[in-house]
Coordinates of C-alpha atoms in Angstrom, one line a residue:
M192 CA -96.0 57.7 -5.2
R193 CA -98.1 57.9 -2.1
Y194 CA -100.5 60.8 -1.6
L195 CA -99.7 62.4 1.8
P196 CA -102.1 65.2 2.6
L197 CA -101.4 67.8 5.3
T198 CA -103.9 69.2 7.7
P199 CA -103.7 72.9 8.8
A200 CA -102.3 71.8 12.1
D201 CA -99.5 69.9 10.2
R202 CA -98.6 73.0 8.3
S203 CA -98.6 75.2 11.4
A204 CA -96.3 72.7 13.2
M205 CA -93.9 72.5 10.3
C206 CA -93.8 76.3 9.9
E207 CA -93.1 76.7 13.6
A208 CA -90.4 74.1 13.5
I209 CA -88.5 76.0 10.8
G210 CA -89.2 79.4 12.2
V211 CA -91.6 81.0 9.7
A212 CA -95.1 82.3 10.5
S213 CA -96.8 81.0 7.4
V214 CA -96.4 79.2 4.1
D215 CA -96.4 82.6 2.3
E216 CA -93.4 83.6 4.4
L217 CA -91.7 80.3 3.6
F218 CA -91.9 81.1 -0.2
A219 CA -91.2 84.8 0.2
D220 CA -88.1 84.6 -2.1
V221 CA -90.3 83.3 -5.0
P222 CA -91.4 86.2 -7.3
K223 CA -95.1 87.1 -6.8
K224 CA -95.8 86.7 -10.5
A225 CA -94.8 83.0 -10.3
W226 CA -97.3 82.3 -7.5
L227 CA -100.4 80.4 -8.3
N228 CA -103.4 82.3 -6.8
G229 CA -106.4 80.0 -6.8
P230 CA -107.1 76.5 -8.1
I231 CA -105.5 75.1 -11.3
A232 CA -107.9 75.6 -14.3
G233 CA -109.5 72.4 -15.4
L234 CA -108.9 70.5 -12.1
P235 CA -111.8 69.8 -9.7
P236 CA -111.5 70.6 -6.0
H237 CA -110.2 67.9 -3.6
Q238 CA -112.1 64.7 -3.8
G239 CA -112.0 61.1 -2.5
E240 CA -109.4 58.6 -3.9
I241 CA -111.9 56.8 -6.1
E242 CA -113.2 60.0 -7.6
V243 CA -109.6 61.2 -8.3
E244 CA -108.8 57.9 -10.0
R245 CA -111.9 58.2 -12.2
H246 CA -111.0 61.8 -13.1
V247 CA -107.4 61.0 -13.9
A248 CA -108.4 57.9 -16.0
A249 CA -110.8 60.1 -18.0
L250 CA -108.0 62.6 -18.6
A251 CA -105.8 59.8 -19.8
T252 CA -108.3 58.6 -22.4
Q253 CA -107.6 61.9 -24.2
N254 CA -104.1 60.7 -25.0
V255 CA -103.4 58.6 -28.1
A256 CA -100.8 56.1 -26.8
A257 CA -97.9 55.3 -29.1
G258 CA -98.7 51.5 -28.8
S259 CA -102.4 51.8 -29.5
C260 CA -102.2 52.7 -33.2
P261 CA -99.8 53.1 -36.1
S262 CA -97.0 55.4 -34.7
F263 CA -94.2 57.0 -36.6
L264 CA -93.0 59.3 -33.8
G265 CA -89.3 59.9 -33.2
A266 CA -87.4 63.2 -32.9
G267 CA -85.2 61.8 -30.1
A268 CA -87.6 59.3 -28.4
Y269 CA -88.2 56.0 -30.1
R270 CA -90.6 53.1 -29.6
H271 CA -88.8 49.8 -29.7
H272 CA -89.6 46.3 -28.6
I273 CA -88.4 45.5 -25.1
P274 CA -88.1 41.8 -24.3
A275 CA -90.1 40.7 -21.3
S276 CA -86.9 39.3 -19.8
V277 CA -85.5 42.8 -19.4
D278 CA -88.1 43.9 -16.9
Q279 CA -88.1 40.5 -15.2
L280 CA -84.4 40.7 -14.5
L281 CA -84.6 44.4 -13.6
L282 CA -87.0 43.6 -10.8
R283 CA -84.7 41.2 -9.0
G284 CA -84.3 42.2 -5.4
E285 CA -80.5 42.5 -5.7
F286 CA -80.9 45.6 -7.9
L287 CA -83.7 47.3 -5.9
T288 CA -81.6 49.8 -4.0
S289 CA -81.9 53.5 -4.1
Y290 CA -78.4 54.1 -2.7
T291 CA -75.2 54.4 -4.6
P292 CA -72.5 51.7 -4.6
Y293 CA -69.9 53.6 -2.6
Q294 CA -69.1 50.5 -0.5
P295 CA -67.6 47.9 -2.9
E296 CA -67.6 45.2 -0.3
V297 CA -71.4 45.1 -0.4
S298 CA -72.1 46.4 -4.0
Q299 CA -70.2 44.0 -6.3
G300 CA -73.3 43.1 -8.3
T301 CA -74.2 46.7 -9.0
L302 CA -70.6 47.7 -9.7
Q303 CA -70.1 44.9 -12.1
A304 CA -73.3 45.8 -14.0
L305 CA -72.1 49.4 -14.3
F306 CA -68.7 48.1 -15.5
E307 CA -70.4 46.0 -18.2
F308 CA -72.6 49.0 -19.2
Q309 CA -69.5 51.2 -19.6
T310 CA -67.8 48.5 -21.7
Q311 CA -70.9 48.3 -24.0
V312 CA -71.1 52.1 -24.4
A313 CA -67.4 52.3 -25.2
M314 CA -67.7 49.5 -27.9
L315 CA -70.8 51.1 -29.4
T316 CA -69.3 54.6 -29.7
G317 CA -65.9 53.4 -30.7
M318 CA -64.3 55.2 -27.8
D319 CA -61.7 54.2 -25.1
V320 CA -63.7 54.8 -22.0
A321 CA -67.3 55.5 -20.9
N322 CA -68.8 56.6 -17.6
A323 CA -71.6 55.0 -15.6
S324 CA -74.3 57.2 -17.4
M325 CA -75.8 60.6 -17.0
Y326 CA -79.4 61.9 -16.7
D327 CA -80.2 62.0 -20.4
G328 CA -78.6 62.7 -23.8
S329 CA -79.1 66.5 -23.6
T330 CA -77.5 66.8 -20.2
A331 CA -74.6 64.7 -21.4
C332 CA -74.2 67.0 -24.4
A333 CA -74.0 70.1 -22.2
E334 CA -71.5 68.3 -19.9
A335 CA -69.4 67.3 -22.9
V336 CA -69.1 71.0 -24.0
M337 CA -68.1 72.0 -20.5
M338 CA -65.5 69.2 -20.5
A339 CA -64.1 70.4 -23.9
A340 CA -63.7 73.9 -22.3
R341 CA -61.7 72.5 -19.4
I342 CA -59.4 70.5 -21.8
T343 CA -58.7 73.2 -24.3
G344 CA -58.9 76.2 -22.0
R345 CA -61.2 77.9 -24.5
S346 CA -64.6 79.3 -24.0
R347 CA -66.5 79.0 -27.3
A348 CA -68.6 76.1 -28.7
V349 CA -69.9 75.8 -32.2
M350 CA -73.0 73.7 -32.4
S351 CA -74.5 72.4 -35.7
G352 CA -77.9 73.8 -36.6
N353 CA -79.0 70.2 -37.1
L354 CA -78.1 69.2 -33.5
H355 CA -81.2 68.2 -31.6
P356 CA -82.9 71.4 -30.3
H357 CA -83.0 70.0 -26.8
D358 CA -79.2 69.6 -26.9
I359 CA -78.8 73.2 -28.0
D360 CA -81.2 74.5 -25.3
V361 CA -79.7 72.6 -22.4
T362 CA -76.1 73.5 -23.5
R363 CA -77.0 77.2 -23.9
T364 CA -78.6 77.2 -20.4
M365 CA -75.4 75.6 -18.9
A366 CA -73.3 78.1 -20.9
R367 CA -75.2 81.1 -19.6
L368 CA -74.5 80.1 -16.0
T369 CA -70.8 79.4 -16.5
G370 CA -69.6 82.2 -18.7
F371 CA -69.3 80.0 -21.8
T372 CA -70.4 81.0 -25.3
A373 CA -72.4 78.4 -27.2
L374 CA -73.2 79.3 -30.8
A375 CA -75.7 77.4 -32.9
A376 CA -75.8 77.6 -36.7
P377 CA -79.3 78.0 -38.3
P378 CA -81.1 74.7 -39.0
A379 CA -80.3 73.1 -42.4
P380 CA -83.1 70.7 -43.3
D381 CA -81.3 69.7 -46.5
G382 CA -78.4 68.5 -44.3
H383 CA -75.7 70.8 -45.8
E384 CA -73.9 73.2 -43.6
D385 CA -70.3 74.4 -43.4
L386 CA -69.1 74.2 -39.8
A387 CA -65.3 74.0 -40.6
S388 CA -65.3 77.6 -41.8
V389 CA -66.5 79.1 -38.5
I390 CA -63.8 77.3 -36.3
D391 CA -61.3 79.8 -34.9
G392 CA -58.6 79.9 -32.2
E393 CA -61.2 80.4 -29.5
T394 CA -63.3 77.4 -30.4
A395 CA -63.2 74.7 -27.8
C396 CA -65.4 72.2 -29.6
V397 CA -67.7 71.5 -32.5
V398 CA -70.9 69.6 -31.7
V399 CA -72.8 67.6 -34.4
G400 CA -75.7 65.1 -34.4
Y401 CA -75.4 61.6 -35.8
P402 CA -77.8 61.0 -37.3
D403 CA -78.7 64.7 -37.1
F404 CA -82.1 66.1 -36.0
F405 CA -83.5 65.9 -39.6
G406 CA -82.3 62.3 -40.0
H407 CA -79.2 62.9 -42.2
V408 CA -76.3 60.5 -41.7
R409 CA -73.0 62.3 -42.4
D410 CA -69.4 61.2 -42.5
Y411 CA -67.6 63.5 -40.1
R412 CA -64.0 62.4 -40.8
A413 CA -63.1 65.5 -42.8
L414 CA -64.7 67.7 -40.2
A415 CA -62.8 66.0 -37.4
E416 CA -59.5 66.8 -39.2
A417 CA -60.5 70.4 -39.6
V418 CA -61.5 70.6 -35.9
H419 CA -58.3 69.1 -34.7
A420 CA -56.2 71.3 -37.0
K421 CA -57.6 74.3 -35.0
G422 CA -56.8 72.6 -31.7
A423 CA -60.5 72.0 -30.9
L424 CA -62.4 68.8 -30.1
L425 CA -65.2 67.1 -32.0
I426 CA -68.3 66.1 -30.0
V427 CA -70.8 63.8 -31.6
S428 CA -74.3 63.5 -30.1
V429 CA -76.4 60.4 -31.0
K430 CA -80.2 60.4 -30.3
E431 CA -81.0 57.0 -31.7
V432 CA -78.4 54.7 -30.3
V433 CA -79.7 51.7 -32.2
A434 CA -78.2 53.3 -35.3
L435 CA -74.7 52.5 -33.9
G436 CA -75.5 48.8 -34.6
L437 CA -75.2 49.6 -38.3
L438 CA -73.3 52.8 -38.9
M439 CA -69.6 53.6 -38.6
S440 CA -68.9 54.5 -35.0
P441 CA -68.2 58.2 -34.1
G442 CA -64.9 57.0 -32.7
E443 CA -63.8 55.7 -36.1
M444 CA -64.6 59.1 -37.6
G445 CA -62.3 60.9 -35.2
A446 CA -64.7 62.1 -32.5
D447 CA -63.1 63.1 -29.1
I448 CA -66.2 62.9 -27.0
V449 CA -69.4 61.0 -27.8
V450 CA -72.7 61.5 -26.0
A451 CA -76.0 59.7 -26.7
E452 CA -79.5 59.1 -25.5
G453 CA -79.8 55.5 -24.5
Q454 CA -83.6 55.3 -24.1
S455 CA -84.0 53.1 -27.2
L456 CA -82.5 50.0 -25.6
G457 CA -84.2 48.6 -22.6
N458 CA -86.2 51.7 -21.7
A459 CA -89.7 52.6 -22.8
L460 CA -90.9 56.0 -23.9
N461 CA -92.2 56.7 -20.4
F462 CA -94.0 59.9 -21.5
G463 CA -90.6 61.7 -21.6
G464 CA -88.5 60.1 -18.9
P465 CA -86.6 59.0 -17.0
Y466 CA -84.1 58.5 -19.8
L467 CA -80.4 57.6 -20.0
G468 CA -77.4 59.7 -20.9
L469 CA -74.4 57.9 -22.4
F470 CA -71.0 59.5 -22.2
A471 CA -67.7 58.3 -23.7
C472 CA -64.4 59.8 -24.6
R473 CA -60.7 59.2 -25.5
D474 CA -58.6 57.7 -22.7
K475 CA -56.4 60.8 -22.5
F476 CA -59.4 62.9 -21.4
V477 CA -60.7 60.5 -18.7
R478 CA -59.6 62.7 -15.8
Q479 CA -61.9 65.5 -17.1
M480 CA -64.9 63.2 -17.5
P481 CA -68.0 64.1 -15.5
G482 CA -70.0 61.7 -13.5
R483 CA -69.2 58.3 -12.1
L484 CA -66.7 55.8 -13.4
C485 CA -66.5 52.2 -12.3
G486 CA -63.2 50.4 -12.6
Q487 CA -61.9 46.8 -12.4
T488 CA -59.3 45.9 -9.8
V489 CA -58.1 43.1 -7.5
D490 CA -58.5 42.8 -3.8
A491 CA -55.8 42.0 -1.2
E492 CA -56.1 38.3 -2.1
G493 CA -55.7 39.0 -5.8
K494 CA -59.4 38.3 -6.6
R495 CA -61.2 40.3 -9.3
G496 CA -63.4 43.1 -8.1
F497 CA -65.0 46.4 -9.0
V498 CA -64.9 49.9 -7.5
L499 CA -65.9 53.5 -8.2
T500 CA -62.8 55.3 -9.3
L501 CA -61.5 58.6 -10.6
S502 CA -64.4 60.3 -8.9
T503 CA -63.9 64.0 -9.6
R504 CA -67.4 65.1 -8.6
E505 CA -67.8 67.8 -6.0
Q506 CA -69.2 65.2 -3.6
H507 CA -65.7 63.7 -3.5
I508 CA -63.2 66.6 -3.9
R509 CA -63.1 70.3 -3.4
R510 CA -65.8 72.1 -5.5
E511 CA -63.3 74.3 -7.4
K512 CA -61.5 71.1 -8.5
A513 CA -64.6 69.1 -9.5
T514 CA -65.3 68.4 -13.1
S515 CA -69.0 68.5 -12.6
N516 CA -71.7 69.0 -10.0
I517 CA -73.8 66.2 -11.4
C518 CA -74.7 64.1 -8.4
T519 CA -75.9 60.7 -9.7
N520 CA -76.3 58.5 -12.7
S521 CA -79.3 56.7 -14.2
G522 CA -78.6 53.4 -12.5
L523 CA -81.8 51.4 -13.1
C524 CA -82.1 52.7 -16.7
A525 CA -78.4 51.9 -17.3
L526 CA -79.1 48.4 -16.0
A527 CA -82.1 48.0 -18.3
F528 CA -79.8 49.1 -21.2
T529 CA -77.1 46.6 -20.2
I530 CA -79.5 43.7 -20.0
H531 CA -81.1 44.5 -23.4
V532 CA -77.8 44.9 -25.1
S533 CA -76.5 41.6 -23.5
L534 CA -79.6 39.8 -24.7
L535 CA -79.2 41.1 -28.2
G536 CA -75.5 40.5 -28.5
E537 CA -73.4 42.0 -31.3
E538 CA -75.2 40.1 -34.0
G539 CA -78.6 40.8 -32.6
L540 CA -78.0 44.5 -32.4
R541 CA -76.8 44.5 -36.0
R542 CA -79.9 42.7 -37.1
L543 CA -82.2 45.0 -35.1
A544 CA -80.5 48.1 -36.7
A545 CA -80.8 46.6 -40.2
L546 CA -84.5 45.9 -39.6
N547 CA -85.1 49.5 -38.5
H548 CA -83.4 50.8 -41.6
A549 CA -85.3 48.5 -43.9
K550 CA -88.6 49.6 -42.3
A551 CA -87.7 53.2 -42.8
M552 CA -86.6 52.7 -46.4
Q553 CA -89.9 51.0 -47.2
L554 CA -91.9 53.8 -45.7
A555 CA -89.8 56.5 -47.4
D556 CA -90.2 54.9 -50.8
K557 CA -94.0 54.9 -50.4
I558 CA -94.2 58.4 -49.1
A559 CA -92.1 59.7 -51.9
D560 CA -94.8 58.4 -54.3
V561 CA -97.4 60.7 -52.7
P562 CA -97.9 63.7 -55.0
G563 CA -96.8 66.9 -53.2
C564 CA -94.6 65.1 -50.6
K565 CA -90.8 65.4 -51.0
L566 CA -88.2 63.5 -49.1
L567 CA -85.3 65.8 -48.0
N568 CA -82.8 63.1 -47.1
D569 CA -80.2 61.5 -49.3
S570 CA -79.2 59.3 -46.4
F571 CA -80.9 58.3 -43.2
F572 CA -81.2 55.5 -40.6
N573 CA -84.7 55.0 -39.3
E574 CA -85.9 58.6 -39.4
F575 CA -86.2 61.2 -42.2
T576 CA -87.8 64.6 -43.1
I577 CA -90.5 65.1 -45.6
A578 CA -91.8 68.4 -47.0
L579 CA -95.6 68.3 -47.2
P580 CA -97.9 70.5 -49.4
K581 CA -99.4 72.1 -46.3
P582 CA -98.4 72.8 -42.6
A583 CA -97.2 69.6 -40.9
A584 CA -99.0 70.3 -37.6
E585 CA -102.3 70.5 -39.4
V586 CA -101.7 67.1 -41.2
V587 CA -100.6 65.5 -37.9
E588 CA -103.7 66.7 -36.1
K589 CA -106.0 65.3 -38.8
L590 CA -104.3 61.9 -38.9
A591 CA -104.3 61.7 -35.1
K592 CA -108.1 61.6 -35.1
L593 CA -108.1 58.4 -37.3
P594 CA -105.9 57.5 -35.1
I595 CA -102.5 57.5 -36.7
L596 CA -99.5 59.2 -35.1
A597 CA -97.9 60.5 -38.3
G598 CA -94.7 61.9 -36.9
V599 CA -93.4 65.1 -35.3
P600 CA -93.9 68.5 -37.0
V601 CA -90.5 70.3 -37.1
S602 CA -92.3 73.6 -36.2
R603 CA -92.9 72.1 -32.7
F604 CA -89.1 72.8 -32.1
Y605 CA -88.8 75.9 -34.2
T606 CA -91.8 78.1 -33.4
G607 CA -92.3 81.1 -35.7
Q608 CA -90.1 79.9 -38.6
K609 CA -92.5 79.9 -41.5
K610 CA -90.1 78.1 -43.9
L611 CA -90.1 75.0 -41.6
E612 CA -93.8 74.7 -40.9
N613 CA -94.4 72.2 -43.8
L614 CA -91.7 69.8 -42.6
L615 CA -92.5 66.5 -40.8
L616 CA -90.1 64.2 -39.1
V617 CA -91.1 60.5 -39.6
A618 CA -89.6 57.5 -37.9
A619 CA -90.0 53.8 -38.4
T620 CA -88.8 51.0 -36.1
E621 CA -89.1 47.2 -35.9
L622 CA -92.6 47.6 -34.4
N623 CA -94.1 49.2 -37.5
T624 CA -95.9 46.6 -39.6
D625 CA -96.5 46.7 -43.4
K626 CA -100.1 47.3 -42.6
D627 CA -99.1 50.4 -40.5
T628 CA -97.2 51.8 -43.4
D629 CA -100.0 51.2 -45.9
V630 CA -102.6 52.8 -43.6
F631 CA -100.3 55.8 -43.0
V632 CA -99.5 56.4 -46.6
K633 CA -103.1 56.0 -47.8
N634 CA -104.5 58.5 -45.3
L635 CA -101.6 60.9 -45.8
R636 CA -102.5 61.0 -49.5
E637 CA -106.1 61.8 -48.6
V638 CA -105.3 64.4 -45.9
C639 CA -102.9 66.2 -48.3
G640 CA -105.6 66.2 -51.0
C641 CA -103.5 64.2 -53.4

């Protein structure tokens, strides 16, 4: 992004144009306690471009990049190999537009790509229909809960304690602003919780992770039956979408709405974003689905074409009738996802998923042999939880200096919960070599004093 500085004369002219006397008056509605009074600590005063580049480059060297050393980070963001052809195709001029494909007569390429994306998402999740993407997996989760409320006419959601904390936080924020009640069970690192017993006549939906935050893979068919018996809906949230290349789909288990984070396919870690929200549901709920939906049709001459359809966003219809105020989809990220999945094909995705699971199994077996370390999972895909003999954050910090990115301490998401401070989430993907695993386990043994 360009750096566009303002002179005092520029500011005065802009303030005069909008009818305020000063910048302070412009921000008068912002609480004083939120104002920044003085320079940002640690940042030098204004400098020339070259000096700024040097300073930022020096700051960047303090990071340990995931691709620069053995990395076992996960917890909702996964490092996978992205074929060079994905980026090459993504950069074609036909796709480089910032505007949305409202005009089908000039947007057939983009619309067809979105249609193919929706088809892929529906097949992966085992659902009937998918939309053209959302901001990220957690946003999609919150929208799914709101959708369940509209369908059932109820105002209470039950969220698994093992749902990703970001899903819980975003959903609670949305609920607070819409008069909805979103209850989350306590985290259960061993993977065992009884959600069926807390469903009542006011429950609109039950939301579970698959695999869950601690890496457990659960069969939700019995839970789906219990949820449906109470007139509620089952929402399944998937953070590692590669898992669906190997596991039973949520649709086969009876899910009504499936949301997912699609970053793992076609999109890099990107220091936290932009990411890609996947959203799919049963056909009978399609008119309550938020976001964009691309459909296939024929033109006046009977030729195949694609259009945006069933648009129930507040941009298209009256606000009180809208299903959501979400204003866009993650078009370029969705395109990257579509290209990567197309290149893999059904068999390629299955092989990629199997390779991820094999790498994780190999790693788990070796860690389980480290005295004092205990594996908490009886099932997992490419991520699992281990209990260490000392606080996980302390172990991760020591290994990062070697450098080895050992995983994500659970305490990072549950601050102040003493019983969780020794737990470490560890993920392995196709990019982890045998040497990575051996180096990690050897140094883990030494850091843990075993």
